[in-house]
Amino acid sequence: MLRDWRFWFFLPTLLALGIVVLFPTGYLLWMSLAHWIITEPGVYFDGLANFRTLFRSASFYDSARVTALYLFFSTVIMMVFAMLMALALQHSRSGILRSAIVLPLVIPPVVAGFTWRFLLNGEIGFLGAWLFPMVGLDVNMLSNPSGALVSVIIADVWSRTPFMFLIFLAALQGIPRDYYEAVRLDGATAVQEFFTVTLPLMRSAVAVALLFRVVDAINTFELIYVMTKGGPGRATQTLSLLGWKTAFQNYDLGGAAALGVVMLVVTTISAGIMFARFMRKA
Amino acid sequence: MVAIRLQDIRKSYGPVEVIKGVSFEAEQGEFVVFVGPSGCGKSTILRMIAGLEKPDSGEIYFGDDRYTDVPPGKREIGMVFQSYALYPHMSVADNMTVSLRLAGVPKTDRRKRAVEVARMLKLDELLDRKPAELSGGQRQRVAIGRAIVRDPKAFLFDEPLSNLDAALRVETRLEISRLHQQINTTMIYVTHDQTEAMTMADRIVLLDAGQVVQQGTPLELYRNPANLFVATFLGSPKMNVLDVAAVSRDGTTAQLTMAGASHVSVTLPSPETADPKSIGVRPEDTRIVPEGEGVLSGTIISAEHLGSEVLVHTETAAGQIIAKMPPDFSAHAGDTVWVGFNVARAHLFDADGLTINNHARQ
Amino acid sequence: MVAIRLQDIRKSYGPVEVIKGVSFEAEQGEFVVFVGPSGCGKSTILRMIAGLEKPDSGEIYFGDDRYTDVPPGKREIGMVFQSYALYPHMSVADNMTVSLRLAGVPKTDRRKRAVEVARMLKLDELLDRKPAELSGGQRQRVAIGRAIVRDPKAFLFDEPLSNLDAALRVETRLEISRLHQQINTTMIYVTHDQTEAMTMADRIVLLDAGQVVQQGTPLELYRNPANLFVATFLGSPKMNVLDVAAVSRDGTTAQLTMAGASHVSVTLPSPETADPKSIGVRPEDTRIVPEGEGVLSGTIISAEHLGSEVLVHTETAAGQIIAKMPPDFSAHAGDTVWVGFNVARAHLFDADGLTINNHARQ
Amino acid sequence: MSGYAGQSIWKSLGRAAFLSVAVSFVLFPILWLALGSVKTRNGALAVPPEFIFQPDFTAYTRIFTQGFLGSFQTSLTIALTNVVLTMVLGVPAAYALTRMTGKVQENLSFWLLSVRMAPLFAVIIPLYVLFRGIGLLDTPIAVALAHLTLTLPMAIWMLVTYFRSIPIDLDQAALLDGATRLQVLWIVILPIARPMLASVGIIVFIFSWNEFLLAFILTSRDAQTVPVAVASMAGTMSFDWPLIAAVSIVSMIPALLFVGVAQRHIVSGLGAGAVK
Amino acid sequence: QTEINVVGFGAGFAWADLFGATGAEKTQKLLDFEKEHDIVVNMEFADEDVARQKVLLDLVNGTGDYDLVMLGSDGAVQTFSAAGYLEALGPYLETAPDLFDPAKVYPPFLEANTVAGELYALPYYSFGAGAVYRKDLFDKYGISEFPKTTEEMATALQTLKDGFAADGITDVYPLTMRGAPGEEPSLDLNGFVYAYAGYPAWFEGGPTTPEEIKASKAQPIFTGDFKEGFSTFVNWSREYGPPGIAGHTWVDMMNLYAQGKAAILFPSAINAFAGIPSSEVPEVKEFSAFAPSPAGPSGKVVQSFWTFSVGVSAFSKNKQEAYEVLAFLTSEDVMRDFAEVIGWPYTTYPSIMHSPTLTDKWPTEMLDQIEASFYDADPHYFPYIPELTEFMDHIGTAASSAISGAQTIDEALDELQSWATERMDRAGYYK
Ligand SMILES: Nc1ncnc2c1ncn2[C@@H]1O[C@H](COP(=O)(O)OP(=O)(O)OP(=O)(O)O)[C@@H](O)[C@H]1O
Ligand SMILES: Nc1ncnc2c1ncn2[C@@H]1O[C@H](COP(=O)(O)OP(=O)(O)OP(=O)(O)O)[C@@H](O)[C@H]1O
Ligand SMILES: [Mg+2]
Ligand SMILES: [Mg+2]
């Protein structure tokens, strides 16, 4: 192994990530087994108590549900939207449209959250208080439980689609044109062409985008926090927000770590399944 | 009936005009072969017929209908790409039956058809492999299979056999010829291979630098090349061409001479014909003969033994000359020999390289 | 001096053993050509010689040194890939001179060398284009140029001419032959093209299914094929093979008969030799003859006019037979004709397809 | 690409319609942000919105007087450091990964992915402890290192998909030409992958530039990034939308400049012509 | 030279006199102080929520990076002192009495920072309950006087609502409060509970300290007295508040009032005062008036109480110097200038309240009313247990949920009840 160049090429990454990942993960595991509530003196090993508490709390299941909804819809909408834009722009020579579409990427999610929050605000927002009522839409997006979730998804789609768009665009441009010609000759419609050539040849790119999207969505914090604080009620409180609240508002570090471990396990397992399904032999 | 007609097609890539006004017709059921030097635009013409490339000007007709603007999928054309263009994510069977799938043919029927075609192309054992697991030749055959599967109105082949080994090439060539006879579909075929061109074609279209130089049956082109380019392009090894000067002219009879050679007498079509400036003799019309019997003397440079014949390369005062000799002919580099021509089969060319009918022929 | 030696090389891809114990030697300066059916492992062997693929077992020697584990860059080998493998981001000139750049040759010298080589390959006008702007044949030539540029110790060619047109192919072939004579470098060359194999090779190595079937000079293989496979693989169109039965045997003389034919008399090497089970006659040793003069009667199925000759396909009681006739031979499908053999050149095979020496030959 | 024959105009019309909707959706909030930055505090919040107003650029002047420039500098340092680190570490790793086969390659790829699986809120405390331990708290390098957990796996994955499309024959040709693996990478792979490298560079830069939680936790006075500055501005006892908007707009500029510069390298179709 | 690091909320609000309106430039006064004491003061600002997170990390890890930390009166002082993160200030007050004199400060503000008899933080900005309302709108709909009880208040709100409806005014709302999930609504909501129940009605019998709860094994009860106040808060928010109230935070509440879109801001009046000076709506500037918070059925007023305080980190390496800075930051001298810069009618020092700094700006009568609200305030209108923030968060989220209609009041309270029971159990109160 030591004589294999690939080992040396990979080693720096292995070390760098090993340090910034392995230590925190180990520490996290320890924390999750500890009774560590800041407001109570003393930190001690408490077995699986944190997990028991977690699995008994209503907000965990609530947040899991919200996370699932948020994850599913934002991801699906984002993928479709990004794919449509990439397809629409793949042959365009003008960089202007492409750059325009990529613009939200340079806006930090914190700012995106503020911006959409004030756009959608039902009392003073451009959309919420002016445009929507003008076209007869009488909903207060942010204070209505499902409306709030929709709002958060819109903002997230707005903020994160460009990233996926870029991945898709790059993948699209890597597809040799002969394939399109062959399938076109075979009489494929645009839709058939997409499903016969484009999508299969982009499969690994799509899978990568999807994986990163899922991880990203699970970690979305500031955007939602800024927009709704997880509200109204717990309507937009994702697991990430719950974890943050548990640690930094409720001072229950052990509980937050337990939640973190649960999420880590769930995402790793589902990613493992996805990985085995789509990316092996891709 | 005319199946495909191109009318003054032009095409440029950027500033470079690669197709400079090509017109031609393929009859229903005809087997047309495009030949020409590399980069002369053969693939480009094929792609325009398929609709994959829009001509800058000119029209394309299928039958009596103007097809210039019909999208490729509507043209019902089967094409074998020079680059194969196999879908890497599909098995061989799926690759071959994509068109059927797109047309909604059920799976079992598709499989049946795939097996049928695969057997023909010796791919039966590879049906479930992915293209990446095939050798170059195997891939090429899958690409051919894909075009055959859909029973198209016309086939376009872009050098489909270039990666097959000789035996398989002959076989697949005969297969395609047989296929053509069976289904009597118009086929347009691009190749570099002389044998393919000569044996398969009903008609050869010879292209050079984006223009049609000559077209006709293989033997027409081989026997009556319109000019020096055609004469030397067709035939392998290529025609020996020697500069000549007319030493005497008597109406239609001319005495020609070339460097270091005795005179050759030829008959010209009419007294007005210009004097020939060069003479072309194919290797099979050239012989190494006993001393004194030939036209020219020369030195053997090399002898290529092909098994079925020997190609003898000689250096003469008039230039290099290749003679095709029977397999048991023995020749040694450095030997001085005499070269003789079958003048009755010689080709004459004027100063512009245009053919002058040699009336000594036929 | 032995330049390259393979010793019982084996290689598997996954469960499939594609090279099954290949041993062979190439002498210093020898031109070795690998031929064999598609997928038989030619490219794989080449890649192992280059060091791009590690054999699972067996050893590779360059001269007397064990090179099995030497990295490719250290082997000083020039290779032309079947897939070209041109660097898409570099101009033609840069593509050709990468090895010089890596060796630290200054820019102007590199350019000079590129121009030199490009002229030889007719690429001089394309030196500043990118590969994407070249036609298939042009790309192939750049790949050849890249191998030539660096004056390597040995050249490996993987079907380098497969995309060139006939004229250019002959020319480049001669170019490579001349190059070989000039620099006297060991060359290993993979091709499908019979003519290339026959004309260029000092020695042909014929592979089938990952094994060496026969090796020797081209004429050896052509004239004395070790078995039916070699006999039919080399030669185009391929040898006519007919099943025979010995009707009488008198020591070394046997009377053979085949379906619908008169007897043929052959001389066997020794009285112990098994009876021949099939006879092979190459098309050039087969003739369409006046009625009654031949061995078999048959019907003409097709006549392929190659210009320099006519291939006549006939259907006989013993099977299909191809005869190579002079270009002015006229034949019409459906005609009943007689086929005659030059028995002195016939090949005999036993039940296992192994050659039995025909002592009537020579 | 020149079109094929008979392309339908409905298709292009549909495309144009979709694009205009998409582009409006994407650009509108940015436009609104830009407008907000040149309004007064109250004007920014007025309903119905003021479309015609006297632009007020004081928010921009306040950026300079209120010490935001420091956070721009910090953000830039962090993001650029991160890009360099990510590329230097990630490119060889990605290349090595594409030239591996079988189980090792699968396991490493998955390990790379799983690195990103841990929810950020949960690793914040360990990371804080880690960087406190090695004395890097409140330095740009700490944030850049922490961002590696996000950007490095992402970059490697993006590069891997691209590198995989570069035929191995090219590596081999270069190896035969006498290149070392590093030279193969440098002379062959990187130039071919240039558009992808540029894209990945841009994306990594932007991720690092935008990231909030890690930057926020690991820094205090000395290394505050722009998103952290923006977040700290909008909050408890004052709400200054024009200032937030102005900072946001200004914060786009370095990222845009970077994107602009890097995008020139994104020329499509460069990969064509390598093989038949 | 010693460096003292301070972390605070809200640039430009905290110590505007020391760090300038931008929170970034030190004023001459601070520079003089630094010179005199040979100390460098570093100030770091962050949003309240996020700053708390950092303080927490710093304290939990014992980093000691921050010498002085800003604390709200939402239990942070209780929590952190219980965990041993804060330095008790008693010894410092004694050894250097000339630096800070507690007697000069409004007592409730100190009381809020006292845990088990020990003072842990000094206040720099604090307030009590009250309402700011639009006198012009009250006049328009014939309400001559600000309501004195919650009953009257309900009537007044209905009158305003009807009035707006009759006049076709759709974008002005009778009331603005905050309902975003988390502790935001809790701050106001618990004031309602106090007014309805007459005590902090979270636990059986109304205990407010861990000791009391442990002694009586008092269970949390969110169905009884608590429910009245909770329901009123939720109902008023839904009926009279702006449509988005379930997501509103301090910023929204303030913006709404400043934009002239609300008639009453209540019960944390200070939020309105934050909006008035910058408002461009003339009526807001001209007709905003202060009124004491109305009383509930129990006779107690709807509470609101808050103090921004600063404590010394137990991990500080320079505690003495940190205290010196703290005393300086909260000194009368500094607070006077602070009041000058901010201009709102609030201060921690009675002496400043009655000085021209404020009397020149605001009516004396109003200042008196505000001062009265300080004395009236009960800092313990919610129980000061270490789990306070957690409770506040859950209560607030339940309220937000009920306001938005995601849950009914009963559902929200049921869930709150079962969570609280388990949480108290887990914290070991009933062992
Ligand atoms: N996309 C393109 N851009 C620019 N030039 C091109 C393009 N495609 C082809 N060409 C040029 O057009 C000419 C004709 O190309 P074409 O592929 O039709 O040649 P060909 O006759 O098929 O050659 P070959 O026998 O080598 O395949 C060539 O000179 C080629 O360099
Ligand atoms: N990477 C691979 N994985 C699996 N099988 C392979 C791989 N590469 C080659 N093979 C198989 O190994 C065999 C030999 O391949 P190779 O490319 O050496 O054939 P070849 O003789 O060069 O054929 P061709 O003349 O078609 O180029 C083929 O059957 C091919 O399918
Ligand atoms: Mg071509
Ligand atoms: Mg091969």
Short mmCIF file of N, CA and C in Angstrom, two decimals, chain D residues 138-231:
data_model
loop_
_atom_site.label_atom_id
_atom_site.label_comp_id
_atom_site.label_asym_id
_atom_site.label_seq_id
_atom_site.Cartn_x
_atom_site.Cartn_y
_atom_site.Cartn_z
N ASP D 138 -11.06 31.57 17.22
CA ASP D 138 -11.09 32.96 16.79
C ASP D 138 -9.97 33.29 15.81
N THR D 139 -9.61 32.32 14.98
CA THR D 139 -8.69 32.63 13.87
C THR D 139 -9.34 32.16 12.58
N PRO D 140 -9.03 32.84 11.49
CA PRO D 140 -9.60 32.43 10.21
C PRO D 140 -9.24 30.99 9.87
N ILE D 141 -8.07 30.57 10.26
CA ILE D 141 -7.64 29.22 9.87
C ILE D 141 -8.56 28.16 10.50
N ALA D 142 -9.02 28.44 11.71
CA ALA D 142 -9.92 27.48 12.36
C ALA D 142 -11.20 27.33 11.55
N VAL D 143 -11.74 28.46 11.11
CA VAL D 143 -12.98 28.39 10.35
C VAL D 143 -12.73 27.69 9.02
N ALA D 144 -11.62 28.05 8.38
CA ALA D 144 -11.32 27.42 7.09
C ALA D 144 -11.18 25.91 7.27
N LEU D 145 -10.53 25.50 8.33
CA LEU D 145 -10.39 24.06 8.58
C LEU D 145 -11.74 23.42 8.85
N ALA D 146 -12.54 24.09 9.67
CA ALA D 146 -13.86 23.53 9.97
C ALA D 146 -14.69 23.42 8.70
N HIS D 147 -14.55 24.41 7.84
CA HIS D 147 -15.32 24.37 6.59
C HIS D 147 -14.91 23.22 5.70
N LEU D 148 -13.73 22.71 5.92
CA LEU D 148 -13.29 21.56 5.12
C LEU D 148 -14.25 20.38 5.28
N THR D 149 -14.81 20.25 6.46
CA THR D 149 -15.74 19.13 6.65
C THR D 149 -16.91 19.24 5.70
N LEU D 150 -17.26 20.46 5.32
CA LEU D 150 -18.37 20.63 4.38
C LEU D 150 -17.87 20.61 2.95
N THR D 151 -16.80 21.34 2.70
CA THR D 151 -16.42 21.58 1.30
C THR D 151 -15.56 20.46 0.72
N LEU D 152 -14.73 19.85 1.54
CA LEU D 152 -13.82 18.86 0.96
C LEU D 152 -14.55 17.63 0.41
N PRO D 153 -15.45 17.03 1.19
CA PRO D 153 -16.18 15.89 0.61
C PRO D 153 -16.97 16.31 -0.62
N MET D 154 -17.57 17.47 -0.55
CA MET D 154 -18.37 17.93 -1.68
C MET D 154 -17.48 18.11 -2.91
N ALA D 155 -16.36 18.77 -2.72
CA ALA D 155 -15.47 19.01 -3.84
C ALA D 155 -14.97 17.70 -4.42
N ILE D 156 -14.59 16.79 -3.54
CA ILE D 156 -14.06 15.51 -4.04
C ILE D 156 -15.14 14.79 -4.83
N TRP D 157 -16.33 14.80 -4.31
CA TRP D 157 -17.39 14.10 -5.03
C TRP D 157 -17.68 14.70 -6.38
N MET D 158 -17.68 16.02 -6.43
CA MET D 158 -17.93 16.65 -7.73
C MET D 158 -16.80 16.35 -8.69
N LEU D 159 -15.59 16.41 -8.19
CA LEU D 159 -14.44 16.16 -9.06
C LEU D 159 -14.40 14.71 -9.52
N VAL D 160 -14.77 13.83 -8.62
CA VAL D 160 -14.72 12.41 -8.99
C VAL D 160 -15.62 12.13 -10.18
N THR D 161 -16.83 12.66 -10.14
CA THR D 161 -17.72 12.38 -11.27
C THR D 161 -17.12 12.91 -12.56
N TYR D 162 -16.41 14.01 -12.46
CA TYR D 162 -15.84 14.57 -13.68
C TYR D 162 -14.59 13.81 -14.11
N PHE D 163 -13.71 13.58 -13.16
CA PHE D 163 -12.47 12.86 -13.48
C PHE D 163 -12.77 11.50 -14.09
N ARG D 164 -13.85 10.90 -13.62
CA ARG D 164 -14.18 9.57 -14.12
C ARG D 164 -14.48 9.62 -15.61
N SER D 165 -14.95 10.76 -16.08
CA SER D 165 -15.28 10.84 -17.50
C SER D 165 -14.04 11.06 -18.36
N ILE D 166 -12.92 11.28 -17.73
CA ILE D 166 -11.68 11.42 -18.51
C ILE D 166 -11.11 10.01 -18.73
N PRO D 167 -10.97 9.62 -20.00
CA PRO D 167 -10.57 8.24 -20.27
C PRO D 167 -9.21 7.93 -19.65
N ILE D 168 -9.12 6.73 -19.13
CA ILE D 168 -7.88 6.29 -18.50
C ILE D 168 -6.76 6.20 -19.53
N ASP D 169 -7.14 6.00 -20.79
CA ASP D 169 -6.12 5.98 -21.84
C ASP D 169 -5.26 7.24 -21.81
N LEU D 170 -5.86 8.34 -21.43
CA LEU D 170 -5.09 9.59 -21.40
C LEU D 170 -4.02 9.53 -20.32
N ASP D 171 -4.38 9.02 -19.16
CA ASP D 171 -3.38 8.84 -18.10
C ASP D 171 -2.25 8.00 -18.63
N GLN D 172 -2.68 6.94 -19.32
CA GLN D 172 -1.69 5.95 -19.72
C GLN D 172 -0.78 6.51 -20.79
N ALA D 173 -1.36 7.26 -21.69
CA ALA D 173 -0.52 7.89 -22.71
C ALA D 173 0.52 8.76 -22.03
N ALA D 174 0.08 9.51 -21.02
CA ALA D 174 1.01 10.41 -20.33
C ALA D 174 2.05 9.62 -19.55
N LEU D 175 1.62 8.53 -18.92
CA LEU D 175 2.58 7.71 -18.18
C LEU D 175 3.65 7.19 -19.13
N LEU D 176 3.20 6.76 -20.31
CA LEU D 176 4.16 6.27 -21.29
C LEU D 176 5.07 7.37 -21.76
N ASP D 177 4.53 8.58 -21.81
CA ASP D 177 5.36 9.72 -22.20
C ASP D 177 6.35 10.07 -21.11
N GLY D 178 6.29 9.36 -20.02
CA GLY D 178 7.30 9.56 -18.99
C GLY D 178 6.85 10.44 -17.85
N ALA D 179 5.55 10.67 -17.76
CA ALA D 179 5.07 11.54 -16.69
C ALA D 179 4.96 10.75 -15.38
N THR D 180 5.23 11.43 -14.26
CA THR D 180 4.91 10.85 -12.97
C THR D 180 3.43 11.05 -12.75
N ARG D 181 2.89 10.43 -11.72
CA ARG D 181 1.46 10.60 -11.46
C ARG D 181 1.12 12.05 -11.22
N LEU D 182 2.00 12.74 -10.50
CA LEU D 182 1.73 14.15 -10.26
C LEU D 182 1.72 14.92 -11.57
N GLN D 183 2.63 14.54 -12.46
CA GLN D 183 2.64 15.22 -13.76
C GLN D 183 1.42 14.88 -14.58
N VAL D 184 0.97 13.64 -14.49
CA VAL D 184 -0.26 13.28 -15.18
C VAL D 184 -1.38 14.20 -14.70
N LEU D 185 -1.43 14.34 -13.40
CA LEU D 185 -2.46 15.20 -12.81
C LEU D 185 -2.32 16.63 -13.31
N TRP D 186 -1.10 17.09 -13.29
CA TRP D 186 -0.85 18.50 -13.56
C TRP D 186 -0.98 18.83 -15.04
N ILE D 187 -0.46 17.93 -15.88
CA ILE D 187 -0.38 18.25 -17.30
C ILE D 187 -1.62 17.80 -18.06
N VAL D 188 -2.19 16.69 -17.63
CA VAL D 188 -3.32 16.16 -18.40
C VAL D 188 -4.66 16.40 -17.71
N ILE D 189 -4.77 15.92 -16.51
CA ILE D 189 -6.09 15.92 -15.86
C ILE D 189 -6.55 17.34 -15.54
N LEU D 190 -5.71 18.10 -14.89
CA LEU D 190 -6.15 19.43 -14.47
C LEU D 190 -6.56 20.32 -15.65
N PRO D 191 -5.75 20.39 -16.71
CA PRO D 191 -6.20 21.24 -17.82
C PRO D 191 -7.53 20.80 -18.41
N ILE D 192 -7.70 19.48 -18.52
CA ILE D 192 -8.97 19.01 -19.08
C ILE D 192 -10.11 19.35 -18.12
N ALA D 193 -9.81 19.25 -16.84
CA ALA D 193 -10.86 19.46 -15.85
C ALA D 193 -11.01 20.93 -15.49
N ARG D 194 -10.33 21.79 -16.20
CA ARG D 194 -10.34 23.20 -15.80
C ARG D 194 -11.74 23.78 -15.58
N PRO D 195 -12.68 23.53 -16.50
CA PRO D 195 -14.00 24.09 -16.23
C PRO D 195 -14.59 23.57 -14.93
N MET D 196 -14.36 22.29 -14.67
CA MET D 196 -14.91 21.72 -13.45
C MET D 196 -14.18 22.28 -12.23
N LEU D 197 -12.87 22.44 -12.35
CA LEU D 197 -12.13 22.99 -11.22
C LEU D 197 -12.64 24.38 -10.91
N ALA D 198 -12.88 25.15 -11.96
CA ALA D 198 -13.39 26.50 -11.74
C ALA D 198 -14.74 26.43 -11.04
N SER D 199 -15.61 25.55 -11.53
CA SER D 199 -16.93 25.44 -10.90
C SER D 199 -16.80 25.04 -9.44
N VAL D 200 -15.98 24.05 -9.21
CA VAL D 200 -15.84 23.56 -7.84
C VAL D 200 -15.25 24.66 -6.97
N GLY D 201 -14.25 25.35 -7.50
CA GLY D 201 -13.65 26.46 -6.76
C GLY D 201 -14.69 27.50 -6.37
N ILE D 202 -15.52 27.85 -7.33
CA ILE D 202 -16.56 28.84 -7.07
C ILE D 202 -17.49 28.35 -5.96
N ILE D 203 -17.90 27.12 -6.11
CA ILE D 203 -18.89 26.61 -5.17
C ILE D 203 -18.30 26.51 -3.76
N VAL D 204 -17.09 26.05 -3.70
CA VAL D 204 -16.43 25.95 -2.40
C VAL D 204 -16.27 27.34 -1.78
N PHE D 205 -15.86 28.27 -2.60
CA PHE D 205 -15.70 29.63 -2.11
C PHE D 205 -17.02 30.14 -1.53
N ILE D 206 -18.06 29.93 -2.30
CA ILE D 206 -19.35 30.47 -1.87
C ILE D 206 -19.86 29.77 -0.61
N PHE D 207 -19.68 28.46 -0.56
CA PHE D 207 -20.11 27.75 0.65
C PHE D 207 -19.40 28.31 1.86
N SER D 208 -18.12 28.51 1.71
CA SER D 208 -17.34 29.00 2.82
C SER D 208 -17.73 30.44 3.16
N TRP D 209 -17.94 31.20 2.12
CA TRP D 209 -18.30 32.60 2.29
C TRP D 209 -19.64 32.72 3.02
N ASN D 210 -20.55 31.84 2.71
CA ASN D 210 -21.90 31.94 3.24
C ASN D 210 -22.11 31.26 4.58
N GLU D 211 -21.23 30.36 4.91
CA GLU D 211 -21.50 29.50 6.05
C GLU D 211 -21.61 30.32 7.33
N PHE D 212 -22.56 29.94 8.15
CA PHE D 212 -22.84 30.77 9.30
C PHE D 212 -22.47 30.11 10.63
N LEU D 213 -23.02 28.94 10.87
CA LEU D 213 -22.91 28.37 12.22
C LEU D 213 -21.46 28.18 12.68
N LEU D 214 -20.67 27.51 11.87
CA LEU D 214 -19.30 27.23 12.28
C LEU D 214 -18.52 28.53 12.43
N ALA D 215 -18.70 29.40 11.45
CA ALA D 215 -17.99 30.67 11.51
C ALA D 215 -18.38 31.43 12.77
N PHE D 216 -19.63 31.32 13.08
CA PHE D 216 -20.12 32.05 14.24
C PHE D 216 -19.56 31.49 15.54
N ILE D 217 -19.57 30.18 15.64
CA ILE D 217 -19.15 29.56 16.89
C ILE D 217 -17.65 29.67 17.11
N LEU D 218 -16.91 29.56 16.03
CA LEU D 218 -15.46 29.44 16.20
C LEU D 218 -14.75 30.79 16.25
N THR D 219 -15.50 31.86 16.04
CA THR D 219 -14.83 33.15 16.04
C THR D 219 -15.53 34.08 17.00
N SER D 220 -14.81 35.09 17.41
CA SER D 220 -15.50 36.12 18.18
C SER D 220 -15.13 37.49 17.63
N ARG D 221 -14.19 38.16 18.21
CA ARG D 221 -13.87 39.49 17.73
C ARG D 221 -13.03 39.48 16.47
N ASP D 222 -12.00 38.66 16.49
CA ASP D 222 -10.95 38.83 15.50
C ASP D 222 -11.28 38.27 14.12
N ALA D 223 -12.20 37.35 14.08
CA ALA D 223 -12.42 36.69 12.80
C ALA D 223 -13.89 36.56 12.49
N GLN D 224 -14.63 37.64 12.67
CA GLN D 224 -16.06 37.59 12.39
C GLN D 224 -16.31 37.67 10.89
N THR D 225 -17.14 36.76 10.38
CA THR D 225 -17.42 36.77 8.94
C THR D 225 -18.65 37.61 8.64
N VAL D 226 -18.87 37.82 7.36
CA VAL D 226 -19.98 38.69 6.95
C VAL D 226 -21.34 38.15 7.40
N PRO D 227 -21.65 36.88 7.14
CA PRO D 227 -22.97 36.42 7.59
C PRO D 227 -23.15 36.58 9.10
N VAL D 228 -22.10 36.37 9.84
CA VAL D 228 -22.19 36.54 11.28
C VAL D 228 -22.44 38.01 11.61
N ALA D 229 -21.75 38.87 10.90
CA ALA D 229 -21.95 40.30 11.12
C ALA D 229 -23.38 40.70 10.80
N VAL D 230 -23.88 40.17 9.69
CA VAL D 230 -25.26 40.51 9.30
C VAL D 230 -26.23 40.02 10.38
N ALA D 231 -26.00 38.80 10.82
CA ALA D 231 -26.92 38.24 11.81
C ALA D 231 -26.86 39.03 13.11
#
